[in-house]
PDB file of C-alpha atoms in Angstrom:
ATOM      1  CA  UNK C   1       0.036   4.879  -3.467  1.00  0.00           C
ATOM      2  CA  UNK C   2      -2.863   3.486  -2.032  1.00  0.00           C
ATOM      3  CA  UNK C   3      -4.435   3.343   1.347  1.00  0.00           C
ATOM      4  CA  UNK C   4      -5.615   0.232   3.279  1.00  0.00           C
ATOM      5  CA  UNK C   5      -9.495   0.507   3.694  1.00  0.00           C
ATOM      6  CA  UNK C   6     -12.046  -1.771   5.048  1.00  0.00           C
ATOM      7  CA  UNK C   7     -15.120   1.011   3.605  1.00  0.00           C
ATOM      8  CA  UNK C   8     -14.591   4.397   1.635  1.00  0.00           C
ATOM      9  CA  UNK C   9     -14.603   7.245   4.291  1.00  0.00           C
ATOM     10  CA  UNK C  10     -17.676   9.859   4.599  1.00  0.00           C
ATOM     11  CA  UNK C  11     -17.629  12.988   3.797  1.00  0.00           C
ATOM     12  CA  UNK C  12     -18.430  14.091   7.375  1.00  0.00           C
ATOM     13  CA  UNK C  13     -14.716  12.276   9.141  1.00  0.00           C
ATOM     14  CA  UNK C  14     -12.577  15.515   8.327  1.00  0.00           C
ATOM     15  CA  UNK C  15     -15.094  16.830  10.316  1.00  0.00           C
ATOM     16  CA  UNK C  16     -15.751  14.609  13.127  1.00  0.00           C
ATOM     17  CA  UNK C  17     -11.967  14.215  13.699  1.00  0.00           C
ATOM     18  CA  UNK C  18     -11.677  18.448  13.765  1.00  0.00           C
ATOM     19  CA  UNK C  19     -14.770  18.798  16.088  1.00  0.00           C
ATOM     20  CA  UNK C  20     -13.408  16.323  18.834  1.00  0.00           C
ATOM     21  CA  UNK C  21     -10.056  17.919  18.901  1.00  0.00           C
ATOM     22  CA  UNK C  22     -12.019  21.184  19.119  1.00  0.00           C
ATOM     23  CA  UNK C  23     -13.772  19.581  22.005  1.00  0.00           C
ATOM     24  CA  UNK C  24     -11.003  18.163  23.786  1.00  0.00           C
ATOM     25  CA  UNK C  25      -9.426  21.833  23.647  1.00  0.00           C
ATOM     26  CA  UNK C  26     -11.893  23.246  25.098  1.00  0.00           C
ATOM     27  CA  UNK C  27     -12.577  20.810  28.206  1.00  0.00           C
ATOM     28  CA  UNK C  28      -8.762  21.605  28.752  1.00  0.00           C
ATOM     29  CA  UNK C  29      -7.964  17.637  27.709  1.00  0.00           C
ATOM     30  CA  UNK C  30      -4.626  16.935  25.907  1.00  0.00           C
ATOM     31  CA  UNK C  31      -4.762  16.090  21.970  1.00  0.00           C
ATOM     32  CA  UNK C  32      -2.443  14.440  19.724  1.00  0.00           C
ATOM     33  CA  UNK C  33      -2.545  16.035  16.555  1.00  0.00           C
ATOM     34  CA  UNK C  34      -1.839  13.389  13.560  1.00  0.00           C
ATOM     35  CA  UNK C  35      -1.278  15.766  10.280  1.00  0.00           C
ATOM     36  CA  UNK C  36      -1.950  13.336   7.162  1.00  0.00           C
ATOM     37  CA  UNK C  37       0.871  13.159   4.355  1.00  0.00           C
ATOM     38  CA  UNK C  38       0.212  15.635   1.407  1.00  0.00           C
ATOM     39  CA  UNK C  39       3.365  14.723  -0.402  1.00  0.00           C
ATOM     40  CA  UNK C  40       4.972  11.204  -1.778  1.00  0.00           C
ATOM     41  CA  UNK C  41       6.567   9.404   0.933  1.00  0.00           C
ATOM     42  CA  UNK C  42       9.732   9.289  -0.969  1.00  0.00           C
ATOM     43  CA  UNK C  43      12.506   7.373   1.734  1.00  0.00           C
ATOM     44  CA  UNK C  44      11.155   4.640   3.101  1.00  0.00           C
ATOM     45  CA  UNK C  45      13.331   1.685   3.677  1.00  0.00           C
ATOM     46  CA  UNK C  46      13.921  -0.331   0.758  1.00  0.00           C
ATOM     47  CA  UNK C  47      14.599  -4.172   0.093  1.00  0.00           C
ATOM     48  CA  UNK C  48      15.446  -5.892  -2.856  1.00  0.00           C
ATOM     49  CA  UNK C  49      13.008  -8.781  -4.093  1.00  0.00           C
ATOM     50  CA  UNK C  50      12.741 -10.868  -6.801  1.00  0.00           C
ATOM     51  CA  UNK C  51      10.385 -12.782  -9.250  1.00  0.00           C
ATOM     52  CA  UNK C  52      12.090 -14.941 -11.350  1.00  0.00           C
ATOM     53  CA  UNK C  53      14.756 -13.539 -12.930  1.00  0.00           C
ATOM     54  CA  UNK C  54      13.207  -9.769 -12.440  1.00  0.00           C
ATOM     55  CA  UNK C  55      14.487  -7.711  -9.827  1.00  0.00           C
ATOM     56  CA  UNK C  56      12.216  -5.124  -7.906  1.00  0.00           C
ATOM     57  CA  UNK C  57      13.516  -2.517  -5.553  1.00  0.00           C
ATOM     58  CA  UNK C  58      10.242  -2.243  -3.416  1.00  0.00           C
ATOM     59  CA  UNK C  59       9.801   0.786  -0.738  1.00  0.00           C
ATOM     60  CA  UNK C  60       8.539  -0.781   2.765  1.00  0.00           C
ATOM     61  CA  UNK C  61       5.091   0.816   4.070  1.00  0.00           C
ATOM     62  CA  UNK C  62       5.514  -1.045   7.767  1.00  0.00           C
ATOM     63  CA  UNK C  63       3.815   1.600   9.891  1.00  0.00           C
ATOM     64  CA  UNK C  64       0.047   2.285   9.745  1.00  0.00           C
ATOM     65  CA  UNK C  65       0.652   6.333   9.022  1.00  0.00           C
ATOM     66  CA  UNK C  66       3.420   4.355   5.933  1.00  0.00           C
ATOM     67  CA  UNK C  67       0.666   1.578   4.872  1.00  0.00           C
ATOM     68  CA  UNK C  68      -1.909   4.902   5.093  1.00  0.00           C
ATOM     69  CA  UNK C  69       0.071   7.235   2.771  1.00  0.00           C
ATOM     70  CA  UNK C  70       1.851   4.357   0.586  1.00  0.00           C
ATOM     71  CA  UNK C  71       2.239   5.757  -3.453  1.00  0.00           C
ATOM     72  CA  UNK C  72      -0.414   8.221  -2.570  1.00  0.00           C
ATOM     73  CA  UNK C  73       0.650  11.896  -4.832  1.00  0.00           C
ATOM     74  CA  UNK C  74       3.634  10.268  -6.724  1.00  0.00           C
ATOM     75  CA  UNK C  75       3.544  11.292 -10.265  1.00  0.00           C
ATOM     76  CA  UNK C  76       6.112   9.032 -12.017  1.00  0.00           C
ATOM     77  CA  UNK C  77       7.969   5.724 -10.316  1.00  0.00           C
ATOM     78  CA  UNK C  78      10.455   3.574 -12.397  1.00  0.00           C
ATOM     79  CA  UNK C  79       9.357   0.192 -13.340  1.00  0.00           C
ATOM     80  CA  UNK C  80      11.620  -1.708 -11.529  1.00  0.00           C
ATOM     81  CA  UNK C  81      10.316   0.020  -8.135  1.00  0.00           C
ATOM     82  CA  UNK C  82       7.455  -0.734  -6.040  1.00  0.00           C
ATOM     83  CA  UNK C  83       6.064  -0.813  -2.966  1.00  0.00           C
ATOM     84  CA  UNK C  84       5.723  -3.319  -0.335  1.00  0.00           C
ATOM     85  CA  UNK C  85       3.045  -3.232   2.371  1.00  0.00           C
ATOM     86  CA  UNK C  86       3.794  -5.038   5.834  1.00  0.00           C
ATOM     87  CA  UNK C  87       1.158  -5.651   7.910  1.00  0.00           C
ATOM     88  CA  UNK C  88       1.584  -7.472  11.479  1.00  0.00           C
ATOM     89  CA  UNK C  89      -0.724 -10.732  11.327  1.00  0.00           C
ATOM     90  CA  UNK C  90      -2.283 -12.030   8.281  1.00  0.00           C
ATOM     91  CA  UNK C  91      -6.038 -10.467   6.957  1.00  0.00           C
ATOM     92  CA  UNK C  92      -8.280  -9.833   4.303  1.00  0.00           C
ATOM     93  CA  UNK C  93      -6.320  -6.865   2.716  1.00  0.00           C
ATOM     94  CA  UNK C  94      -7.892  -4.190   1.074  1.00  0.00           C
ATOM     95  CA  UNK C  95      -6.941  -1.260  -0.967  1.00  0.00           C
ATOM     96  CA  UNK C  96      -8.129   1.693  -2.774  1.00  0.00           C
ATOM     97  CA  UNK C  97      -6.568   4.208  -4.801  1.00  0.00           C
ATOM     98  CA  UNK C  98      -7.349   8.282  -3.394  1.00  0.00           C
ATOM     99  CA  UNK C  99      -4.703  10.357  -3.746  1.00  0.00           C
ATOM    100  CA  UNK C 100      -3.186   7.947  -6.011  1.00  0.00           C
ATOM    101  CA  UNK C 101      -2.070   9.208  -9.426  1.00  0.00           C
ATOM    102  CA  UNK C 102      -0.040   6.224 -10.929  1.00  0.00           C
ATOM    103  CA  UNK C 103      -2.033   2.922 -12.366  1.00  0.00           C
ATOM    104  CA  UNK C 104      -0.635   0.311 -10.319  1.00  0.00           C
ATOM    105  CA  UNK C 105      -1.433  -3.567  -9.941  1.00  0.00           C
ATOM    106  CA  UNK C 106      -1.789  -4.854  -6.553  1.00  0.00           C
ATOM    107  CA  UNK C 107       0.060  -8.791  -5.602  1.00  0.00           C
ATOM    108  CA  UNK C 108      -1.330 -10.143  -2.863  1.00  0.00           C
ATOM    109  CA  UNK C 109       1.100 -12.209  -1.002  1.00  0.00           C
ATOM    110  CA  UNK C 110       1.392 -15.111   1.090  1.00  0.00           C
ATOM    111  CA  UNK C 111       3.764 -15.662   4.281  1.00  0.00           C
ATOM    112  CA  UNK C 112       6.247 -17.755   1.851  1.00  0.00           C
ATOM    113  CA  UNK C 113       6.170 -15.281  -1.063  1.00  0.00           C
ATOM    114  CA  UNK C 114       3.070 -16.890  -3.243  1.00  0.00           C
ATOM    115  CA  UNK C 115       1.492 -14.398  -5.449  1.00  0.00           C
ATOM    116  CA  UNK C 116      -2.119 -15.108  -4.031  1.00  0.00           C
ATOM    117  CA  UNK C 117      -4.253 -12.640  -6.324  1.00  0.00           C
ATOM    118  CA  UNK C 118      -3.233  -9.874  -8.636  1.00  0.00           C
ATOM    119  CA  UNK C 119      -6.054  -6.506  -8.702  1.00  0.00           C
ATOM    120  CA  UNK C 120      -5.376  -3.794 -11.591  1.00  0.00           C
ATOM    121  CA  UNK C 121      -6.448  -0.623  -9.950  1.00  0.00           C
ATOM    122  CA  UNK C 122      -7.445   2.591 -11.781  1.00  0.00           C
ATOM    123  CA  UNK C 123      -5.959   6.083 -10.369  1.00  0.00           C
ATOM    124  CA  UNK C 124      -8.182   8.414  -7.845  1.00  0.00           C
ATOM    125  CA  UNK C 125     -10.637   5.926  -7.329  1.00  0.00           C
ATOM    126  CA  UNK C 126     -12.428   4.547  -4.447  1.00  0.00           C
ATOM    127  CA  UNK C 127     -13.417   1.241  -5.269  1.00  0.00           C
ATOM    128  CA  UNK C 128     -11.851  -1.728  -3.060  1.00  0.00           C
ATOM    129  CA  UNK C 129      -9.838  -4.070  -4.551  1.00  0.00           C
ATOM    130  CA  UNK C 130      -8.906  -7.287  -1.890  1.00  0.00           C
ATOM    131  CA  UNK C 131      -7.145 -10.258  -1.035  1.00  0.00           C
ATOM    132  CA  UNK C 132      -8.884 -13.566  -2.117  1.00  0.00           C
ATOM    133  CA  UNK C 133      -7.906 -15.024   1.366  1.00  0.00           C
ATOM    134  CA  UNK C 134      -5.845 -13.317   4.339  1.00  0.00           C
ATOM    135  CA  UNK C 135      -2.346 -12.131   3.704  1.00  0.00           C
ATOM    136  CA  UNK C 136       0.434 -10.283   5.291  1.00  0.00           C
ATOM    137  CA  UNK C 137       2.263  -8.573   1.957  1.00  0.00           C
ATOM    138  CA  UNK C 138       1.017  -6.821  -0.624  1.00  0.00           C
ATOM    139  CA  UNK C 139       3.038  -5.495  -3.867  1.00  0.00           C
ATOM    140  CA  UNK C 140       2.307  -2.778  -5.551  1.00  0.00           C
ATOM    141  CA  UNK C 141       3.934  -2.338  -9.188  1.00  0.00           C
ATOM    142  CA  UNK C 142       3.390  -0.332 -12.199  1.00  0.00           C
ATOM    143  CA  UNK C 143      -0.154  -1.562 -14.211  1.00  0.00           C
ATOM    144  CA  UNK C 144       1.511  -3.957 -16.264  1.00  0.00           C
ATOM    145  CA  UNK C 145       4.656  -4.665 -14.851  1.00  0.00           C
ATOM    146  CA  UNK C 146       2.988  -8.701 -13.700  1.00  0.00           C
ATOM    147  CA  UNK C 147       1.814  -8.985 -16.843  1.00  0.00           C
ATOM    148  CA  UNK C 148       4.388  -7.733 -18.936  1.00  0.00           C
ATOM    149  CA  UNK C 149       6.960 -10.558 -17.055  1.00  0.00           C
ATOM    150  CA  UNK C 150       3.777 -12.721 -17.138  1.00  0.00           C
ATOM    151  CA  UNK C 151       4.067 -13.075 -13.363  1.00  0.00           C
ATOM    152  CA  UNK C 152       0.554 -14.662 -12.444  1.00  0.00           C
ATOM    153  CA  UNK C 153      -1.076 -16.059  -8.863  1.00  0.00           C
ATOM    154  CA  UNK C 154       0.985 -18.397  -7.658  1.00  0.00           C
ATOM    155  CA  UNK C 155       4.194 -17.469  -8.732  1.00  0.00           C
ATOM    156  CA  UNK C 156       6.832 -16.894  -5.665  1.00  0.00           C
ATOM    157  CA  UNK C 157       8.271 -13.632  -4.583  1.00  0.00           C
ATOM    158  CA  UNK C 158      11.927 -13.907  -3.084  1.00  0.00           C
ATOM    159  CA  UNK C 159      13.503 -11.593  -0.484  1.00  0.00           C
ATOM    160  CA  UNK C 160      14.209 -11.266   2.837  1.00  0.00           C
ATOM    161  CA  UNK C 161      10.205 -10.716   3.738  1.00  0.00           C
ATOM    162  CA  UNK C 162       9.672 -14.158   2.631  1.00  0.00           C
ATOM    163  CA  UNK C 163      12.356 -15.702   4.032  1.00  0.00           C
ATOM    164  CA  UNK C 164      11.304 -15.781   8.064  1.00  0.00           C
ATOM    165  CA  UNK C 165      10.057 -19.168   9.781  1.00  0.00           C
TER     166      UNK C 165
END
């Protein structure tokens, strides 16, 4: 799946992050080792939305460590499955696709379930593909899933994500 991204990383943060845990080691200072996903994140919490008639089963990336890994390293995922990022105050949203091996299409949704923008996004990539304004919800899908149920901006998403006041 993808990751949320504001700017592709450098080469040199692997490095920076292994250097100041190096450092803190030595000055005797306690660390908190975060070990990055290197598999699908395969049992997340689901929840069943809709659009239209279709039905999509849609994993829940909530946490940032979730959101971070998302599809990243899955090789196959049914069409009626996707994933749904939660994030905890509407922003510009942006995604990229490392890691990611599956062509997907990105929804980016409103508070009240409004498709706001739609992004194809090609696998292993690091180009950003964003929100046109600030969102909460993003959907990601199979490439071709939207258009292949001609599901376009501004079409409504249904589900219990939506459905909060």
């Amino acid at each position: 799946m993808t990751a949320f991204v504001c700017a592709p990383p450098t080469p040199l943060a692997p490095r920076r992050t292994l250097a100041a845990v190096l450092l803190a080691a030595l000055l005797g200072q306690p660390t908190i080792a975060v070990r990055a996903q290197e598999g699908p994140q395969l049992n997340l919490q689901r929840v069943e939305l809709t659009a239209g008639m279709h039905r999509i089963d849609a994993q829940v990336a909530a946490s940032p460590q979730e959101r971070q890994t998302g599809l990243m390293h899955r090789k196959d995922m049914p069409q009626h499955e996707g994933m749904l990022f939660v994030f905890e105050q509407p922003a510009q949203q942006c995604f990229w696709m490392k890691n990611t091996l599956l062509p997907l299409t990105a929804a980016f949704v409103d508070d009240d379930g409004t498709i706001v923008n739609l992004a194809d996004m090609k696998p292993q990539t690091l180009d950003s593909h964003c929100s046109a304004k600030p969102v909460r919800y993003v959907l990601e899908m199979n490439q071709g899933w939207f258009a292949k149920k001609n599901i376009k901006a501004g079409a409504k998403l249904t589900g219990a994500p939506f459905s909060r006041k």
